[in-house]
Short mmCIF file of C-alpha atoms in Angstrom, two decimals:
data_model
loop_
_atom_site.label_atom_id
_atom_site.label_comp_id
_atom_site.label_asym_id
_atom_site.label_seq_id
_atom_site.Cartn_x
_atom_site.Cartn_y
_atom_site.Cartn_z
CA MET A 21 -0.01 0.10 -0.08
CA LYS A 22 2.76 1.99 0.99
CA LYS A 23 4.21 1.69 -2.68
CA VAL A 24 1.06 3.10 -4.06
CA ILE A 25 0.74 5.70 -1.92
CA LEU A 26 3.97 7.43 -2.28
CA PRO A 27 4.13 7.97 -5.87
CA LEU A 28 0.52 9.57 -5.60
CA ILE A 29 1.74 11.97 -3.00
CA LEU A 30 4.89 12.87 -5.13
CA LEU A 31 2.32 13.51 -8.16
CA PHE A 32 0.36 15.65 -5.97
CA VAL A 33 3.09 17.58 -4.91
CA CYS A 34 4.23 18.26 -8.45
CA GLN A 35 1.11 19.33 -9.55
CA LEU A 36 0.63 21.86 -6.44
CA SER A 37 3.91 23.04 -7.56
CA VAL A 38 3.30 23.73 -11.20
CA SER A 39 -0.01 25.13 -10.44
CA GLN A 40 2.00 27.59 -7.71
CA ASN A 41 4.44 28.81 -10.17
CA LYS A 42 2.11 31.05 -12.47
CA ASP A 43 4.35 30.98 -14.94
CA ALA A 44 3.81 33.15 -18.08
CA TYR A 45 5.04 31.34 -20.78
CA VAL A 46 7.11 28.11 -21.48
CA ILE A 47 9.53 27.40 -24.50
CA TYR A 48 9.03 24.09 -26.25
CA ASN A 49 10.98 22.65 -29.47
CA ALA A 50 9.00 21.25 -32.70
CA LYS A 51 8.65 18.03 -30.83
CA GLY A 52 6.62 19.77 -27.83
CA LYS A 53 9.73 19.05 -25.72
CA LYS A 54 10.22 21.84 -22.96
CA VAL A 55 13.47 23.66 -23.68
CA SER A 56 15.01 26.59 -21.65
CA TYR A 57 15.51 29.87 -22.71
CA LYS A 58 19.31 29.39 -22.40
CA LYS A 59 19.17 26.58 -24.73
CA MET A 60 17.25 28.27 -27.22
CA LEU A 61 19.63 31.25 -27.44
CA LYS A 62 22.44 28.89 -27.66
CA ASN A 63 20.92 27.51 -30.51
CA LEU A 64 20.34 31.13 -31.98
CA LYS A 65 23.91 32.01 -31.74
CA GLY A 66 24.97 29.83 -34.88
CA LYS A 67 22.12 30.94 -37.08
CA GLU A 68 22.43 33.29 -40.13
CA VAL A 69 18.85 33.96 -40.02
CA VAL A 70 16.15 33.88 -36.98
CA LEU A 71 12.51 34.45 -37.93
CA PHE A 72 10.72 35.70 -34.80
CA GLY A 73 7.04 34.99 -35.00
CA GLU A 74 4.75 36.99 -32.82
CA SER A 75 1.23 37.13 -32.38
CA HIS A 76 0.98 40.84 -32.85
CA ASN A 77 -0.83 41.66 -29.50
CA ASN A 78 0.95 39.52 -27.21
CA ALA A 79 3.31 41.18 -24.53
CA ILE A 80 5.39 38.23 -23.63
CA ALA A 81 6.42 37.83 -27.71
CA HIS A 82 7.54 41.56 -27.39
CA TRP A 83 9.18 41.26 -24.33
CA LEU A 84 10.94 38.14 -25.43
CA GLN A 85 11.98 39.83 -28.75
CA PHE A 86 13.72 42.43 -27.07
CA GLU A 87 15.50 39.94 -24.49
CA VAL A 88 16.40 37.66 -27.17
CA THR A 89 17.98 40.60 -29.40
CA SER A 90 19.96 42.12 -26.56
CA ASP A 91 21.19 38.89 -25.24
CA LEU A 92 22.50 37.76 -28.89
CA LEU A 93 23.95 41.17 -29.41
CA LYS A 94 26.11 40.02 -26.55
CA THR A 95 28.16 37.16 -28.70
CA ASN A 96 26.63 38.17 -32.56
CA LYS A 97 26.64 41.04 -34.75
CA LEU A 98 23.42 41.52 -35.71
CA ILE A 99 20.98 42.87 -38.53
CA LEU A 100 17.33 43.65 -37.39
CA GLY A 101 14.19 43.63 -39.93
CA ALA A 102 10.72 43.98 -39.60
CA GLU A 103 7.30 43.20 -41.05
CA MET A 104 5.71 46.33 -39.28
CA PHE A 105 8.16 48.56 -41.71
CA GLU A 106 7.23 48.84 -45.38
CA ALA A 107 10.06 48.93 -48.06
CA ASP A 108 9.20 52.74 -48.59
CA ASN A 109 9.79 53.70 -44.86
CA GLN A 110 12.99 52.63 -45.04
CA THR A 111 14.41 56.44 -45.66
CA PRO A 112 12.71 57.67 -42.64
CA LEU A 113 13.59 54.92 -40.86
CA ASN A 114 17.61 55.32 -41.30
CA ASP A 115 17.24 58.91 -40.68
CA TYR A 116 15.48 58.20 -37.23
CA LEU A 117 18.45 55.70 -36.79
CA SER A 118 21.02 58.25 -37.73
CA GLY A 119 19.37 61.04 -35.54
CA LYS A 120 18.21 63.38 -38.61
CA ILE A 121 14.80 62.98 -37.15
CA ASP A 122 13.19 62.53 -34.01
CA ASN A 123 10.38 60.16 -32.96
CA LYS A 124 7.44 62.91 -33.93
CA GLY A 125 9.40 62.97 -37.36
CA LEU A 126 9.31 59.45 -37.92
CA ASP A 127 5.66 59.09 -36.93
CA THR A 128 4.94 61.58 -39.36
CA LEU A 129 6.89 60.43 -42.21
CA ALA A 130 6.66 56.26 -41.92
CA ARG A 131 3.22 54.47 -41.59
CA LEU A 132 3.61 53.46 -37.84
CA TRP A 133 1.46 50.50 -36.58
CA LYS A 134 -0.84 51.60 -33.73
CA ASN A 135 1.12 49.54 -31.37
CA TYR A 136 4.33 50.65 -32.21
CA LYS A 137 5.28 52.79 -29.35
CA THR A 138 4.66 49.93 -26.85
CA ASP A 139 5.83 46.68 -28.88
CA TYR A 140 8.39 47.98 -31.77
CA ALA A 141 9.82 51.23 -30.69
CA PRO A 142 12.18 49.62 -27.90
CA LEU A 143 13.60 47.19 -30.82
CA VAL A 144 14.11 50.31 -33.12
CA ASP A 145 15.62 52.26 -30.05
CA PHE A 146 17.80 49.38 -29.55
CA ALA A 147 19.00 49.41 -32.71
CA LYS A 148 19.47 53.14 -32.81
CA SER A 149 21.68 53.01 -29.67
CA ASN A 150 23.87 50.02 -30.58
CA ASN A 151 24.26 51.50 -34.40
CA LEU A 152 22.87 48.37 -35.79
CA ASN A 153 20.84 48.14 -39.30
CA PHE A 154 16.94 47.80 -39.33
CA VAL A 155 15.53 47.03 -42.32
CA ALA A 156 12.21 47.91 -43.63
CA THR A 157 11.21 44.26 -45.42
CA ASN A 158 7.42 44.66 -46.03
CA ILE A 159 5.94 45.28 -49.22
CA PRO A 160 3.87 48.73 -48.96
CA ARG A 161 0.52 47.66 -48.45
CA ARG A 162 -1.19 49.57 -51.45
CA TYR A 163 0.68 47.17 -53.57
CA ALA A 164 -0.22 44.06 -51.52
CA ASN A 165 -3.92 45.74 -51.64
CA LEU A 166 -3.72 45.84 -55.23
CA VAL A 167 -2.84 42.04 -55.67
CA TYR A 168 -5.80 41.33 -53.25
CA ARG A 169 -8.16 43.09 -55.70
CA LYS A 170 -6.71 42.01 -59.12
CA GLY A 171 -4.00 39.63 -58.60
CA PHE A 172 -0.23 39.20 -59.57
CA LYS A 173 -0.94 40.69 -62.70
CA ALA A 174 -1.58 43.84 -61.53
CA LEU A 175 1.99 44.26 -60.45
CA ASP A 176 3.10 44.22 -64.01
CA THR A 177 1.30 47.57 -64.58
CA LEU A 178 3.60 49.39 -61.80
CA SER A 179 6.76 51.55 -62.71
CA ALA A 180 10.30 50.17 -62.73
CA LEU A 181 10.75 52.50 -59.22
CA GLU A 182 7.78 51.13 -57.69
CA LYS A 183 8.73 47.45 -58.46
CA GLU A 184 11.80 48.14 -56.76
CA LEU A 185 9.84 48.21 -53.16
CA MET A 186 9.19 44.31 -53.59
CA ALA A 187 10.35 41.08 -54.71
CA PRO A 188 11.32 40.88 -58.26
CA LEU A 189 8.69 39.78 -60.58
CA PRO A 190 7.42 37.39 -61.51
CA MET A 191 7.23 36.22 -57.88
CA ALA A 192 7.46 32.61 -57.45
CA PHE A 193 4.17 30.97 -55.98
CA ASP A 194 3.09 27.53 -54.78
CA SER A 195 -0.93 27.78 -53.99
CA GLU A 196 -0.17 24.36 -52.73
CA LEU A 197 1.53 25.21 -49.49
CA PRO A 198 -0.59 24.03 -46.43
CA THR A 199 -0.47 27.35 -44.89
CA TYR A 200 -1.67 29.09 -48.04
CA LYS A 201 -4.31 26.45 -48.78
CA ASN A 202 -5.28 27.22 -44.89
CA ILE A 203 -5.87 30.74 -45.45
CA LEU A 204 -8.76 29.89 -47.98
CA LYS A 205 -10.14 27.45 -45.21
CA MET A 206 -9.94 29.92 -42.53
CA MET A 207 -11.48 32.72 -44.41
CA GLY A 208 -14.37 30.76 -45.64
CA ASP A 209 -16.49 32.66 -48.02
CA HIS A 210 -14.22 35.57 -47.91
CA GLY A 211 -11.14 33.70 -48.94
CA THR A 212 -10.03 34.13 -52.56
CA PRO A 213 -6.90 32.98 -54.57
CA GLU A 214 -6.13 36.75 -54.78
CA LEU A 215 -6.18 36.92 -51.03
CA VAL A 216 -3.38 34.23 -50.93
CA GLU A 217 -1.44 35.95 -53.53
CA SER A 218 -1.41 39.10 -51.45
CA GLN A 219 0.24 36.99 -48.65
CA ALA A 220 2.61 35.62 -50.93
CA THR A 221 3.84 39.03 -52.27
CA LYS A 222 4.60 40.16 -48.38
CA ASP A 223 6.42 36.87 -47.77
CA ALA A 224 8.48 37.08 -50.85
CA THR A 225 8.98 40.63 -50.49
CA MET A 226 10.23 40.02 -46.56
CA ALA A 227 12.48 37.35 -47.92
CA HIS A 228 13.86 39.42 -50.73
CA PHE A 229 14.74 42.26 -48.10
CA ILE A 230 16.20 40.14 -45.66
CA PHE A 231 18.28 37.99 -48.29
CA ASN A 232 19.47 41.26 -49.85
CA ASN A 233 20.68 42.71 -46.27
CA MET A 234 22.51 39.61 -44.87
CA LYS A 235 25.84 40.05 -44.17
CA PRO A 236 28.70 37.27 -43.46
CA ASN A 237 29.29 36.43 -40.13
CA HIS A 238 26.34 38.30 -38.78
CA THR A 239 22.65 37.10 -37.76
CA PHE A 240 19.71 38.74 -39.10
CA ILE A 241 16.66 38.58 -36.74
CA HIS A 242 13.46 39.11 -38.46
CA TYR A 243 10.16 39.91 -36.34
CA ASN A 244 6.94 38.95 -38.42
CA GLY A 245 3.56 37.78 -37.58
CA SER A 246 4.05 34.09 -36.81
CA TYR A 247 1.53 32.92 -39.87
CA HIS A 248 4.51 34.38 -42.18
CA SER A 249 6.96 31.67 -40.82
CA ASP A 250 5.09 28.73 -39.56
CA HIS A 251 5.42 25.38 -40.57
CA TYR A 252 8.65 26.75 -42.06
CA GLU A 253 6.81 28.10 -44.86
CA GLY A 254 6.02 31.74 -45.88
CA ILE A 255 9.03 33.90 -45.65
CA LEU A 256 11.25 30.81 -44.86
CA TRP A 257 9.84 29.09 -48.13
CA TYR A 258 11.27 32.32 -50.37
CA LEU A 259 14.85 32.47 -48.37
CA LYS A 260 15.43 28.74 -49.08
CA ARG A 261 14.36 29.28 -52.56
CA ALA A 262 17.44 31.78 -52.68
CA ASP A 263 19.81 29.60 -50.78
CA ASN A 264 18.91 26.22 -49.71
CA THR A 265 22.03 25.92 -47.46
CA LEU A 266 20.73 28.90 -45.18
CA ASN A 267 21.52 28.17 -41.50
CA TYR A 268 18.16 29.17 -39.77
CA ALA A 269 16.07 29.01 -36.72
CA THR A 270 12.06 29.75 -36.39
CA ILE A 271 10.35 30.88 -33.18
CA THR A 272 6.59 30.98 -33.07
CA THR A 273 4.10 32.44 -30.39
CA VAL A 274 0.92 30.56 -29.23
CA SER A 275 -1.52 31.00 -26.46
CA GLN A 276 -3.01 28.11 -24.07
CA ASP A 277 -5.13 27.42 -21.13
CA ASN A 278 -2.70 25.22 -19.91
CA ILE A 279 1.11 26.20 -20.84
CA TYR A 280 2.39 22.97 -19.42
CA LYS A 281 1.66 20.60 -22.00
CA LEU A 282 1.91 21.59 -25.73
CA GLU A 283 -1.36 21.02 -27.74
CA GLU A 284 -0.60 18.73 -30.59
CA GLU A 285 -2.00 21.44 -33.06
CA HIS A 286 0.99 23.54 -32.33
CA LYS A 287 3.78 21.06 -32.39
CA GLY A 288 6.04 21.51 -35.52
CA LYS A 289 4.84 25.18 -36.21
CA ALA A 290 8.77 26.24 -35.35
CA ASP A 291 12.07 25.31 -33.75
CA PHE A 292 10.92 27.08 -30.66
CA ILE A 293 7.32 27.89 -29.85
CA ILE A 294 6.70 30.11 -27.15
CA CYS A 295 3.62 29.02 -25.36
CA VAL A 296 1.77 31.98 -23.28
CA ASP A 297 -0.87 31.75 -21.03
CA ASP A 298 -4.21 32.96 -22.40
CA ASN A 299 -4.78 35.06 -19.49
CA MET A 300 -1.42 37.19 -20.49
CA THR A 301 -2.59 40.96 -20.94
CA ASN A 302 -2.78 42.10 -24.72
CA THR A 303 -0.93 45.30 -25.44
CA TYR A 304 -4.00 46.28 -27.87
#
């Protein structure tokens, strides 16, 4: 009887300990095994590219983006880039980083996201303080919207100058990629082939500007919505077309009611999966 009772007591104590920890997040690998922040950081140190997928309003994701970036800078030379800046905003972004304009000027000249001050300004200011390049990687939204309305063919009507703000045409595209097919499934009656093509213009363009701004012996950290790099597709699909020997790592962010066991649907989404408590306060 004692042999039965003792394991039950130990199990109860372990469960009680977990419930009292109140951890905000747990990191998992692709197989759903818990990994430490230290182990994840060690892995990232050897990469040429890190795609850090976020949930745009998740406070933990934004905090960890800053922590990973600042910790990596202790050992690696870094280049930063983000979906949240469109290619035609590179000049005002550079002017801010160099001190030619202030925060107000950047806000006036660039199309900043509504959560810029809380979620992305710390990363941009970190780049400024440490003299790091920060690349505006996304296709200007007016061109993504044009594709959403009329498809890829509409890009052919643009001027040569406008085409410099996106991946070279014609953009490679595989409509059979599971993440693209899933867009149609998620959107139901609102899903169209043009919607998927619009998503692809963003993925292709972000990959294009990441690849073109990489440097030897540097790590390029890119901040993007998780869906743009989940399941090793999206941006990464295009990067691997450019260089299939690329040494990369992907990170994604998910939310669960119970963060101590990764749900099956999240396994395999990325090399590292940040599982955040559902009760975490959002930034907007």
